Coordinates of C-alpha atoms in Angstrom, one line a residue:
X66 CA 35.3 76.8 -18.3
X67 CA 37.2 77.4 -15.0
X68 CA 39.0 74.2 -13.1
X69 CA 37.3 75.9 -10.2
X70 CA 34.2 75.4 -11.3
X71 CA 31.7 73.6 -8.7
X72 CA 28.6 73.9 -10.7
X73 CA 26.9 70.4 -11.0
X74 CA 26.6 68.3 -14.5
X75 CA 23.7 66.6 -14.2
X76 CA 22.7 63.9 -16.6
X77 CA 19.2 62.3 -18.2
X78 CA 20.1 59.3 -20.8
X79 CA 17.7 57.9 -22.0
X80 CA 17.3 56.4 -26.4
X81 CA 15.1 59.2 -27.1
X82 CA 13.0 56.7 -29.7
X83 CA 11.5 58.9 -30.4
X84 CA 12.1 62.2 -27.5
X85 CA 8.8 63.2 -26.4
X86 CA 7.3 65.5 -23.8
X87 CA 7.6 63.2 -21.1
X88 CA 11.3 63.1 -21.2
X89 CA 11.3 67.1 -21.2
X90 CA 8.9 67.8 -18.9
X91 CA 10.8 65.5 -16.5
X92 CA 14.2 66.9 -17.4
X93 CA 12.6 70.5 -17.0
X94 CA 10.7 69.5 -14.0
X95 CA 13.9 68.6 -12.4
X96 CA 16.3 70.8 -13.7
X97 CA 13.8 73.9 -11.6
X98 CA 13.2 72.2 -9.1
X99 CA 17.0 71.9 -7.7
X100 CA 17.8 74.9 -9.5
X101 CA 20.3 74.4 -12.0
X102 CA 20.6 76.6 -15.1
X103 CA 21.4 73.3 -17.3
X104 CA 20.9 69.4 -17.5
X105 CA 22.0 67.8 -20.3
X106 CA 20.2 64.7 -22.3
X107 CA 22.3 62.1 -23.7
X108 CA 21.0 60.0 -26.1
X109 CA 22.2 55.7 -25.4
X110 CA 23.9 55.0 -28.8
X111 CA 23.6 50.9 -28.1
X112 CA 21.7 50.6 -24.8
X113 CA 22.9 47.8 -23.0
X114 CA 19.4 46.5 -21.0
X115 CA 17.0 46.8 -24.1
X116 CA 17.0 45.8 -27.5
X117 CA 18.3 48.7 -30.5
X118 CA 17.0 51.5 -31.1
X119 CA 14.6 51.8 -33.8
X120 CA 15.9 55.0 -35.5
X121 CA 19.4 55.8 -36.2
X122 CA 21.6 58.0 -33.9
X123 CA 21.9 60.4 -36.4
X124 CA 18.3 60.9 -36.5
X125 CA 17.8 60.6 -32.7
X126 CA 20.5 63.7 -31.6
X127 CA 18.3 65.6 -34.9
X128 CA 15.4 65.1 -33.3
X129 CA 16.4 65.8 -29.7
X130 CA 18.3 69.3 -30.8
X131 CA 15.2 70.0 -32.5
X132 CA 12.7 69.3 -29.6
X133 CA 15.4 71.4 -27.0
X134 CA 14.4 74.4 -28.7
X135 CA 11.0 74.7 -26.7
X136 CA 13.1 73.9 -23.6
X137 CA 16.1 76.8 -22.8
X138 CA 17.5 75.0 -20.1
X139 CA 18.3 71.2 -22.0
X140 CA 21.1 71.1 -23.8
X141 CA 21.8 68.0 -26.1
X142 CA 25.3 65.9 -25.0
X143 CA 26.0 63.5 -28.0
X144 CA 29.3 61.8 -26.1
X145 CA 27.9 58.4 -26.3
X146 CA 27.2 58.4 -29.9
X147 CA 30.5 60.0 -30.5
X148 CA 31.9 56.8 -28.1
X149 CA 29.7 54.3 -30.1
X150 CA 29.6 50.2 -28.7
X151 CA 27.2 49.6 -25.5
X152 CA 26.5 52.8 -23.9
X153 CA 27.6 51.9 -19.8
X154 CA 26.6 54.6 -18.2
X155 CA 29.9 54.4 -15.7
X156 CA 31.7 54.9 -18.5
X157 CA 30.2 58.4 -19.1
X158 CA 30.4 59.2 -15.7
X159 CA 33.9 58.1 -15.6
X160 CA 34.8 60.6 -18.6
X161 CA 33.3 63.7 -17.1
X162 CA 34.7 62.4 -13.8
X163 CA 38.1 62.9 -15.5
X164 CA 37.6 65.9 -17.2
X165 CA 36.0 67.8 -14.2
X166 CA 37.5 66.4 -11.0
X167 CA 35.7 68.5 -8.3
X168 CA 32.6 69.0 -9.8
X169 CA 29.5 67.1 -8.8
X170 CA 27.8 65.0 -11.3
X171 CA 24.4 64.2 -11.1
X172 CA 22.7 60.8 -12.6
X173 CA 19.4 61.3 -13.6
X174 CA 17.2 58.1 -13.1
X175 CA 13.4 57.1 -13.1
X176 CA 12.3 55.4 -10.1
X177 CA 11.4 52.2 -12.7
X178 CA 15.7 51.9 -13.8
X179 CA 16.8 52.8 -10.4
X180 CA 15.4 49.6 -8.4
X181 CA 17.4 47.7 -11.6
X182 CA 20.4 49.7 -11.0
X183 CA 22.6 46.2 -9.8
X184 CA 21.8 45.0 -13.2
X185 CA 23.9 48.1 -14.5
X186 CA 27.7 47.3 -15.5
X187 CA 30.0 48.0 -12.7
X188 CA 27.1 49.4 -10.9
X189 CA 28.6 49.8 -7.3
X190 CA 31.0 52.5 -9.2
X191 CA 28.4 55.0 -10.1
X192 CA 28.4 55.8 -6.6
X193 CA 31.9 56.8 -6.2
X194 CA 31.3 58.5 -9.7
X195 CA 28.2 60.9 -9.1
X196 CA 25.3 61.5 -6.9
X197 CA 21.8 60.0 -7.7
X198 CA 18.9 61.7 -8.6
X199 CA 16.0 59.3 -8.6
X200 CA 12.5 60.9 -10.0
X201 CA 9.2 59.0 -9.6
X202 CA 7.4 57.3 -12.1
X203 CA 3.5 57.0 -12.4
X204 CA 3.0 54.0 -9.8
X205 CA 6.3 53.4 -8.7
X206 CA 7.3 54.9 -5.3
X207 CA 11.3 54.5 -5.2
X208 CA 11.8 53.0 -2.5
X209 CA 9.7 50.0 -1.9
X210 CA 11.0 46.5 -3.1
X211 CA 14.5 47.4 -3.6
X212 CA 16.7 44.7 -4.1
X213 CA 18.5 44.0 -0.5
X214 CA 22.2 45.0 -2.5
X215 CA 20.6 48.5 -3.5
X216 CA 18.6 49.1 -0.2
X217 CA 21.8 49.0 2.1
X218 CA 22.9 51.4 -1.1
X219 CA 19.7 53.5 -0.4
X220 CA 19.9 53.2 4.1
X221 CA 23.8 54.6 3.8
X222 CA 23.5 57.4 1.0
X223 CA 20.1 58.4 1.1
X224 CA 19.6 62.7 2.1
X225 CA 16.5 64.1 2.9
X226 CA 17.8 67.3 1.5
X227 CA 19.6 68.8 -1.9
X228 CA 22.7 70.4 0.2
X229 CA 25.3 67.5 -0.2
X230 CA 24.5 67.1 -4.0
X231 CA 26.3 70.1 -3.9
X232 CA 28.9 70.3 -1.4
X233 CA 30.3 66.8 -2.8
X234 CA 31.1 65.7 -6.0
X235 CA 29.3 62.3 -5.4
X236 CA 27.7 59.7 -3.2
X237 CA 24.6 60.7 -2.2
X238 CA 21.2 59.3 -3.1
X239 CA 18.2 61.9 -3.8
X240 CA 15.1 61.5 -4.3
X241 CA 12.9 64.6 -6.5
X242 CA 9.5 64.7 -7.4
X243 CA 7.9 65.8 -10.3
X244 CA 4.9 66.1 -12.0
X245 CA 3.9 62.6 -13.6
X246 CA 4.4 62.2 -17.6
X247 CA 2.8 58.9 -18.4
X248 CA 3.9 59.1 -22.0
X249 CA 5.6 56.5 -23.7
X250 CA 7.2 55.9 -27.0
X251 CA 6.2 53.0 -27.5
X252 CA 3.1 53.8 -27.4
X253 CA 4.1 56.6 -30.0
X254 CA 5.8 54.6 -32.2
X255 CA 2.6 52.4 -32.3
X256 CA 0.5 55.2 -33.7
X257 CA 3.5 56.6 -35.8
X258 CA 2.9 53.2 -37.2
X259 CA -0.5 53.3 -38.0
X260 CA -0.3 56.7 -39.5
X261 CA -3.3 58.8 -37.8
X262 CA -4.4 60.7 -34.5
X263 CA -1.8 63.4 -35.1
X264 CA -4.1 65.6 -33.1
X265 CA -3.0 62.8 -30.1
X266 CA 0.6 63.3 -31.3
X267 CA 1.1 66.6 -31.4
X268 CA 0.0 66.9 -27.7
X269 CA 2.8 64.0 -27.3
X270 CA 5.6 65.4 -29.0
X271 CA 7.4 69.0 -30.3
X272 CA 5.8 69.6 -33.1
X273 CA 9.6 70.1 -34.8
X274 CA 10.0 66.3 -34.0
X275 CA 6.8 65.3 -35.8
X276 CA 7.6 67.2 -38.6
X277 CA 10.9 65.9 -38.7
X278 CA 9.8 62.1 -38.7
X279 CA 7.3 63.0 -41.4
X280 CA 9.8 63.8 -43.3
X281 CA 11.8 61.6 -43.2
X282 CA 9.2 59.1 -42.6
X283 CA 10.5 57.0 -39.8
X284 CA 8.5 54.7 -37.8
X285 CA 5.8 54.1 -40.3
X286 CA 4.6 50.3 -40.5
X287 CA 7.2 48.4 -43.1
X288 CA 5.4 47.9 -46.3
X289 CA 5.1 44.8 -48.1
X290 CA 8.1 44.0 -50.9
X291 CA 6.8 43.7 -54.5

């Protein structure tokens, strides 16, 4: 790839517990919508603000290569399971920031993680590290009730428009919208668990990825030692 390369990496991370059409859709939705020809997903392997995941990281990157095959313009970016320990977010940004100098990087967030974005470690850095996308989620507008650190964040690098995300490697907050996906794994892994509605699933999921935890039958309920 050329040094002089000023085509923006943009970013989703997420657990992918399992992956499911709302992380997609949203991925998709935005990658179209500011017209990029990638975005990459990168699957937390010890996310720091929740508890571990529930299947392993082997299993997880299967799953989300597997899933990227109904969407062309994903790609799958396994550098924080190669990294292993917490998965800080800065520290991904800070080792594409040194691999692509110029470029702009992107950082994918839900409306829902942004307003806890000065929970983050070393939050202020992200900033100086990559732009910020923000996306809405259902019943959460972006902007209201920002904690007062992160709203004088929003009031000095807020655009209105996509042109500085890439003009400038970083800085800038954005906010895109895209169709709501109320889907949730949890939610998922609950009827995983209980073993039926698979008509319910498949309109949840790739059918790849159900096959996959079939098969390897993750998520079922724990049976009983005898």
């Amino acid at each position: 790839m050329s040094t002089s390369d000023r085509t923006p990496i943009a970013l989703l991370g997420g657990t992918f517990d399992p992956v499911h059409y709302g992380h997609l859709r949203l991925a998709d939705d935005v990658r179209r919508g500011l017209g990029l020809a990638e975005l990459r997903l990168v699957p937390a392997a010890d996310p720091p603000h929740r508890g571990g995941p529930h299947s392993s990281a082997a299993h997880r990157l299967a799953m989300l290569r597997i899933a990227l095959e109904e969407f062309p313009g994903l790609i799958a970016d396994d550098r924080e399971l190669q990294r292993g320990g917490k998965s800080f977010t800065v520290l991904t940004l800070e080792e594409l920031r040194h691999a692509f100098p110029e470029r702009p990087l992107w950082l994918i967030v839900g409306a829902d993680a942004f307003r806890g974005l000065p929970t983050w470690h070393r939050w202020r850095e992200l900033f100086t590290l990559a732009h910020v996308v923000v996306v809405a989620r259902p019943g959460v507008p972006p902007k209201v009730a920002l904690p007062p650190l992160l709203a004088d964040e929003w009031q000095r690098r807020h655009t209105l428009t996509s042109a500085p995300l890439f003009a400038t490697p970083a800085g800038r907050i954005f906010e895109q919208r895209v169709t709501p996906q109320p889907i949730s794994a949890t939610d998922i892994r609950a009827l995983l668990a209980q073993q039926r509605d698979g008509e319910t699933l498949s309109q949840l999921l790739p059918q790849g990825v159900l096959a996959y935890i079939e098969q390897h039958h993750l998520y079922h309920a724990p049976t009983d030692a005898t």
